[in-house]
Coordinates of C-alpha atoms and ligand atoms in Angstrom, one line a residue:
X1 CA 58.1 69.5 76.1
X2 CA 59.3 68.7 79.8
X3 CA 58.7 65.5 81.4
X4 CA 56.8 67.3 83.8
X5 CA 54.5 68.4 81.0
X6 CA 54.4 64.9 79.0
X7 CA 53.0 63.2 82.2
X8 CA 50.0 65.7 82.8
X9 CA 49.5 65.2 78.9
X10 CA 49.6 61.7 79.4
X11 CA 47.5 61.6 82.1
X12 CA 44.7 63.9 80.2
X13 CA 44.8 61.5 77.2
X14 CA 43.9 58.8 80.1
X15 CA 40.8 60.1 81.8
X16 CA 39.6 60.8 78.1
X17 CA 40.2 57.6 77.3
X18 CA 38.5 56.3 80.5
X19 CA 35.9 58.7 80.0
X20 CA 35.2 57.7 76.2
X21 CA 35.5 53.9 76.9
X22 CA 32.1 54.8 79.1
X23 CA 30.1 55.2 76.1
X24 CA 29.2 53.4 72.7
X25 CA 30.1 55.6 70.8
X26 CA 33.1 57.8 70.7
X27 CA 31.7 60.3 68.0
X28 CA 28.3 61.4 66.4
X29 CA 26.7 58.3 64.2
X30 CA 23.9 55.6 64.2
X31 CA 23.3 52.2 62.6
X32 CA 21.2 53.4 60.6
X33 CA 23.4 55.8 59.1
X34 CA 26.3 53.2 59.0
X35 CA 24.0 51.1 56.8
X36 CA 23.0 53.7 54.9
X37 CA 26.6 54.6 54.2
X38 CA 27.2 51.3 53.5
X39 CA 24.3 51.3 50.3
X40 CA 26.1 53.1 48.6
X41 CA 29.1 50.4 48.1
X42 CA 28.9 47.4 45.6
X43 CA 31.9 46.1 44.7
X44 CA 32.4 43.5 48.5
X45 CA 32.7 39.8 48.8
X46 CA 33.5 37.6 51.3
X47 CA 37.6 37.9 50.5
X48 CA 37.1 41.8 50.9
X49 CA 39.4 43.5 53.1
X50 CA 38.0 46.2 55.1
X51 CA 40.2 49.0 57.2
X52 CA 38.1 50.8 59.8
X53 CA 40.5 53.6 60.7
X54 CA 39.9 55.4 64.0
X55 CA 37.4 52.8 65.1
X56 CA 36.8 53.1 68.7
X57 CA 35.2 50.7 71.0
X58 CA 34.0 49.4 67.3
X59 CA 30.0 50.8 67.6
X60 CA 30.1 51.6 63.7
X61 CA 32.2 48.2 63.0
X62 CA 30.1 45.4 64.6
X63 CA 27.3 47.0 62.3
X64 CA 29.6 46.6 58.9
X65 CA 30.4 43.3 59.7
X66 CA 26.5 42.2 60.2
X67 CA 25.6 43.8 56.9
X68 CA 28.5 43.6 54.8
X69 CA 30.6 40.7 53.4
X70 CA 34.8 40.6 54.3
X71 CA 37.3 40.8 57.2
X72 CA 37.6 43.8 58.8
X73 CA 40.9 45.5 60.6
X74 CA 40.1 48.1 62.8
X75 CA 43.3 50.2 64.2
X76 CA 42.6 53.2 66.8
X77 CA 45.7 54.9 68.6
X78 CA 44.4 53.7 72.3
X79 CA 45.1 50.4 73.1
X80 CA 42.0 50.6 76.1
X81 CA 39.5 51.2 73.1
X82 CA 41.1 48.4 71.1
X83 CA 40.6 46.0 74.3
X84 CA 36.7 46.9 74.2
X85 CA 36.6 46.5 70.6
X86 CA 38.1 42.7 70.3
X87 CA 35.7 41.7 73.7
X88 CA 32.6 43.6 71.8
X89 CA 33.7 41.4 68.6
X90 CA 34.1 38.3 70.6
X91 CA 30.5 39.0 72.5
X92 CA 28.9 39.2 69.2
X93 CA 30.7 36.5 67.8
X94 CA 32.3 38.2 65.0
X95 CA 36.3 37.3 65.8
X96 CA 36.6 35.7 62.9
X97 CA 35.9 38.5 60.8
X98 CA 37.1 41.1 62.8
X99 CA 40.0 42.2 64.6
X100 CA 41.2 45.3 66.6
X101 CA 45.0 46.4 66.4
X102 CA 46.7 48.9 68.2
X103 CA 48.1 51.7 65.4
X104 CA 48.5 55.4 64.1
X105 CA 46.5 56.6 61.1
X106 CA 49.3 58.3 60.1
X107 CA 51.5 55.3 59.3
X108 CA 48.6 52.2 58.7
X109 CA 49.8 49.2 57.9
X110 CA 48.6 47.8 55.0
X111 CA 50.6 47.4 51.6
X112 CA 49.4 49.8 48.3
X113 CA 46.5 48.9 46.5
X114 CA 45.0 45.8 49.4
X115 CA 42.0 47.8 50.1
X116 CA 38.3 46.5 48.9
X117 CA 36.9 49.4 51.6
X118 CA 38.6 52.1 54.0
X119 CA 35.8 53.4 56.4
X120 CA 36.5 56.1 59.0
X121 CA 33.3 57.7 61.2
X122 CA 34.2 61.0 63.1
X123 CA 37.9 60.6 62.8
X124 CA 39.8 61.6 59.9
X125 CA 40.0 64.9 61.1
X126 CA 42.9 63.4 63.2
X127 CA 45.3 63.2 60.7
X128 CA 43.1 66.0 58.3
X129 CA 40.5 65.4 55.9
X130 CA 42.7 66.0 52.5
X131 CA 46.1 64.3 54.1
X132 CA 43.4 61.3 54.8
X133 CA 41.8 61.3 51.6
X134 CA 45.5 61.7 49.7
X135 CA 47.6 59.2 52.0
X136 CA 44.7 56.4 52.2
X137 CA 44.0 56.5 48.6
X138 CA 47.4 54.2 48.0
X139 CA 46.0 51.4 50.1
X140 CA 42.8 51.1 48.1
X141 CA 42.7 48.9 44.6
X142 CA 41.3 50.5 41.7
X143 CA 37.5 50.7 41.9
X144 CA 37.8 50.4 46.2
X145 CA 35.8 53.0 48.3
X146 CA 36.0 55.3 51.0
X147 CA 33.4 56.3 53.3
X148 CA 34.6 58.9 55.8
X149 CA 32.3 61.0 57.9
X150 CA 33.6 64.6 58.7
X151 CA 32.3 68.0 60.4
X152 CA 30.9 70.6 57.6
X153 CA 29.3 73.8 57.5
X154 CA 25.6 73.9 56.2
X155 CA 26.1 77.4 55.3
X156 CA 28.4 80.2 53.6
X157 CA 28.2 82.1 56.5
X158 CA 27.6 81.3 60.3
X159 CA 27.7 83.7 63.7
X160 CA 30.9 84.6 65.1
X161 CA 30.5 82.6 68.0
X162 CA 30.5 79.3 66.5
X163 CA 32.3 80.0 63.6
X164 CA 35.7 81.2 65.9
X165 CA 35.2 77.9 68.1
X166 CA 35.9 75.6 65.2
X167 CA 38.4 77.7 63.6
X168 CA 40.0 76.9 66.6
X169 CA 39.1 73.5 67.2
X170 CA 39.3 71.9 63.3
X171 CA 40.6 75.1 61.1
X172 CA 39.9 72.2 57.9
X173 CA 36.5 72.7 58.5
X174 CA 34.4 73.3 55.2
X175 CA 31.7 73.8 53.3
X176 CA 30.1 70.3 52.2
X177 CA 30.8 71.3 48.5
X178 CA 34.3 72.5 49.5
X179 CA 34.8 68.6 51.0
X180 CA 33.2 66.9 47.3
X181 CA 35.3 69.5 46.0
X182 CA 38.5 67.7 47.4
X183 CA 37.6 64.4 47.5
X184 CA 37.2 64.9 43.6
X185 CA 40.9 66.4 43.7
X186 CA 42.1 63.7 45.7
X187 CA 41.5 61.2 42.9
X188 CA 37.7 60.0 43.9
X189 CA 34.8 59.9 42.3
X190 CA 32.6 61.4 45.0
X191 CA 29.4 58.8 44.8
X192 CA 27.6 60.3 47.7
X193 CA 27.3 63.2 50.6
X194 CA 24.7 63.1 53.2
X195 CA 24.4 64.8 56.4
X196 CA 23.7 62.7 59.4
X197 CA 20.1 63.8 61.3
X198 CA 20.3 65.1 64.4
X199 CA 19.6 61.9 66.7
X200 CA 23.0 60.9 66.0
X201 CA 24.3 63.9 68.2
X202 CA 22.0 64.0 70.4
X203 CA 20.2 60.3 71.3
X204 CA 23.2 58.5 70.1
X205 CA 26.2 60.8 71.1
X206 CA 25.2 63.6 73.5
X207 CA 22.4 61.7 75.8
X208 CA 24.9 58.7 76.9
X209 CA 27.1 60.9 77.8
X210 CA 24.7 63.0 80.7
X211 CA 24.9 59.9 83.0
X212 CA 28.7 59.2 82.0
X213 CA 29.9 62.9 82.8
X214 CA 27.9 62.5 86.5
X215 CA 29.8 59.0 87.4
X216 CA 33.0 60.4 86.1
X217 CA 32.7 63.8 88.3
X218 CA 32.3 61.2 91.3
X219 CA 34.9 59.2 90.6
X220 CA 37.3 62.3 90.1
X221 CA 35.8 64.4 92.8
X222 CA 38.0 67.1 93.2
X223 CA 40.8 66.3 90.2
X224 CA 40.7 69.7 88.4
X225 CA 41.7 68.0 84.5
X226 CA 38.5 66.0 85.0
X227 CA 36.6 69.1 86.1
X228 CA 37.9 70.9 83.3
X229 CA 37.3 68.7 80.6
X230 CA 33.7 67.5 81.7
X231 CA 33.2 71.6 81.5
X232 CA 34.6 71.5 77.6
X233 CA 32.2 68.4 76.9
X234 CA 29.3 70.1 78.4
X235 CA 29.9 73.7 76.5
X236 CA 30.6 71.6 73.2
X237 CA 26.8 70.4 74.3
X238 CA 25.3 74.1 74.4
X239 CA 27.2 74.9 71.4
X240 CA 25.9 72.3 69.3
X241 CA 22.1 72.7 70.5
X242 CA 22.2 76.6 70.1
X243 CA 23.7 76.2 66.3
X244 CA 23.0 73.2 65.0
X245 CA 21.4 74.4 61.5
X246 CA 24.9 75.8 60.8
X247 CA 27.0 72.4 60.9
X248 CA 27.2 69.1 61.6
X249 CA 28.3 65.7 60.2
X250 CA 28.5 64.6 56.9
X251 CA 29.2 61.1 55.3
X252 CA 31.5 61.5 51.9
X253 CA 31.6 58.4 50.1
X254 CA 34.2 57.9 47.0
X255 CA 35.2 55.5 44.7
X256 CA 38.8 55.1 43.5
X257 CA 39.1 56.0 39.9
Ligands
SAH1 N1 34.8 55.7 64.9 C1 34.4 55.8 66.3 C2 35.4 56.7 67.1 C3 35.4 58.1 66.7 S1 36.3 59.2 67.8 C4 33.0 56.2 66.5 O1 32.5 56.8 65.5 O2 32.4 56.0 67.5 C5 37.9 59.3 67.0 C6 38.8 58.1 67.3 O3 40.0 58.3 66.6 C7 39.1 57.8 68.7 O4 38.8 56.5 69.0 C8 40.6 58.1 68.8 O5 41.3 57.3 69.8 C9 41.1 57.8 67.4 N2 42.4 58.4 67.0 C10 42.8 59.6 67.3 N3 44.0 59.8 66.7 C11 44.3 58.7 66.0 C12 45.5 58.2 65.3 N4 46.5 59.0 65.0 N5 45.4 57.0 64.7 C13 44.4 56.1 65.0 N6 43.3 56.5 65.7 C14 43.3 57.7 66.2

């Protein structure tokens, strides 16, 4: 890569970041579906330590921490998400049982086995759902959980149209059975799947982002990247409105065996 090319990469990955640090929420998800995900784990106290990996501005955190026991590290690549995420902990006055670090899911730095709870909404397909599942396992202890949620197919088969633009956007994109399938293989015992409803694409995702893609066009009146990439968000939109019984998210939840 030139360094002619690293700085117009560089500068993409900042007007997505800008653009992303507009909104609560950086992927599709609700409280409600963070709680319910959380139901489904027993084993936390007040000493247990909690990785959210991927977290974002912290929407999905500030909701573990209010209905879950522990302290809670949250680690996203971007340090202007982690920013938002300590002042959103502070606001609520969670510092003390939360913190935001700067770091790569790929190389996370906890030691093997500290884990009571890894949780990871709408981004494990950074690093790959089975690499995720296989890599993270080490941090957890015996008996710890892991509550990632992940884009699945509904269905065997899907039209062409849909079916090519994930290929090409996630190729590890799978059937939900496929994903128990490898959680199972990956040394879990998979203790829940459920796919998230609709409102937490469209009312808690997609909707925010209709006045956020108008006051970013403003801004970046005439800067062709912006153009370009508020025209990706917007046919992402379409696509998921025209074919939305044929994927979507899905919360696995495992237990370490
Ligand atoms: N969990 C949040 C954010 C999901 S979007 C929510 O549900 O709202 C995916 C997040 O993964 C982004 O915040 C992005 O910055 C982060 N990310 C991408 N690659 C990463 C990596 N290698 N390590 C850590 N975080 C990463």
């Amino acid at each position: 890569m030139s360094n002619e090319n690293k700085s117009i990469h560089e500068f993409d990955f900042n007007l997505i970041c800008e653009y992303f640090s507009s909104v609560e929420r950086q992927g599709p998800g609700s409280p409600e579906v963070t709680i319910k995900a959380l139901s489904f784990i027993d084993n936390l106290t007040k000493e247990s330590r909690i990785a959210d990996i991927g977290c974002g501005t912290g929407g999905q955190t500030m909701v573990i921490a209010q209905n879950a026991p522990g302290f809670i590290t949250g680690i996203d690549l971007f340090p202007l998400f982690i920013n938002l995420f300590n002042s959103n902990a502070n606001k609520l006055n969670l510092q003390d049982r939360i913190k935001g670090i700067v770091g790569s899911m790929d190389n996370l730095p906890f030691k093997n086995e500290e884990l009571d709870l890894i949780w990871s909404e709408g981004a494990i397909y950074n690093i790959g759902f089975e690499r995720g599942l296989n890599e993270w396992r080490n941090l957890l202890k015996k008996g710890a959980y892991i509550a990632v949620s992940e884009v699945s197919w509904f269905t065997e088969e899907r039209p062409s149209e849909i079916d090519e633009f994930w290929q090409d956007a996630y190729p590890e994109i799978d059937t939900i059975s496929n994903k128990v399938a490898q959680m199972q293989k990956a040394g879990f015992i998979p203790v829940a799947s459920f796919i998230l409803p609709e409102n937490c694409w469209t009312e808690h995702f997609y909707a925010p982002q209709v006045s956020a893609q108008e006051a970013f066009l403003k801004k970046h009146a005439g800067n062709k990247t912006a153009e370009e990439f508020i025209a990706n968000q917007r046919h992402e939109t379409q696509l998921y409105y025209k074919y939305k019984e044929y994927y979507g998210y899905v919360f696995y939840i495992g237990k370490k065996i």
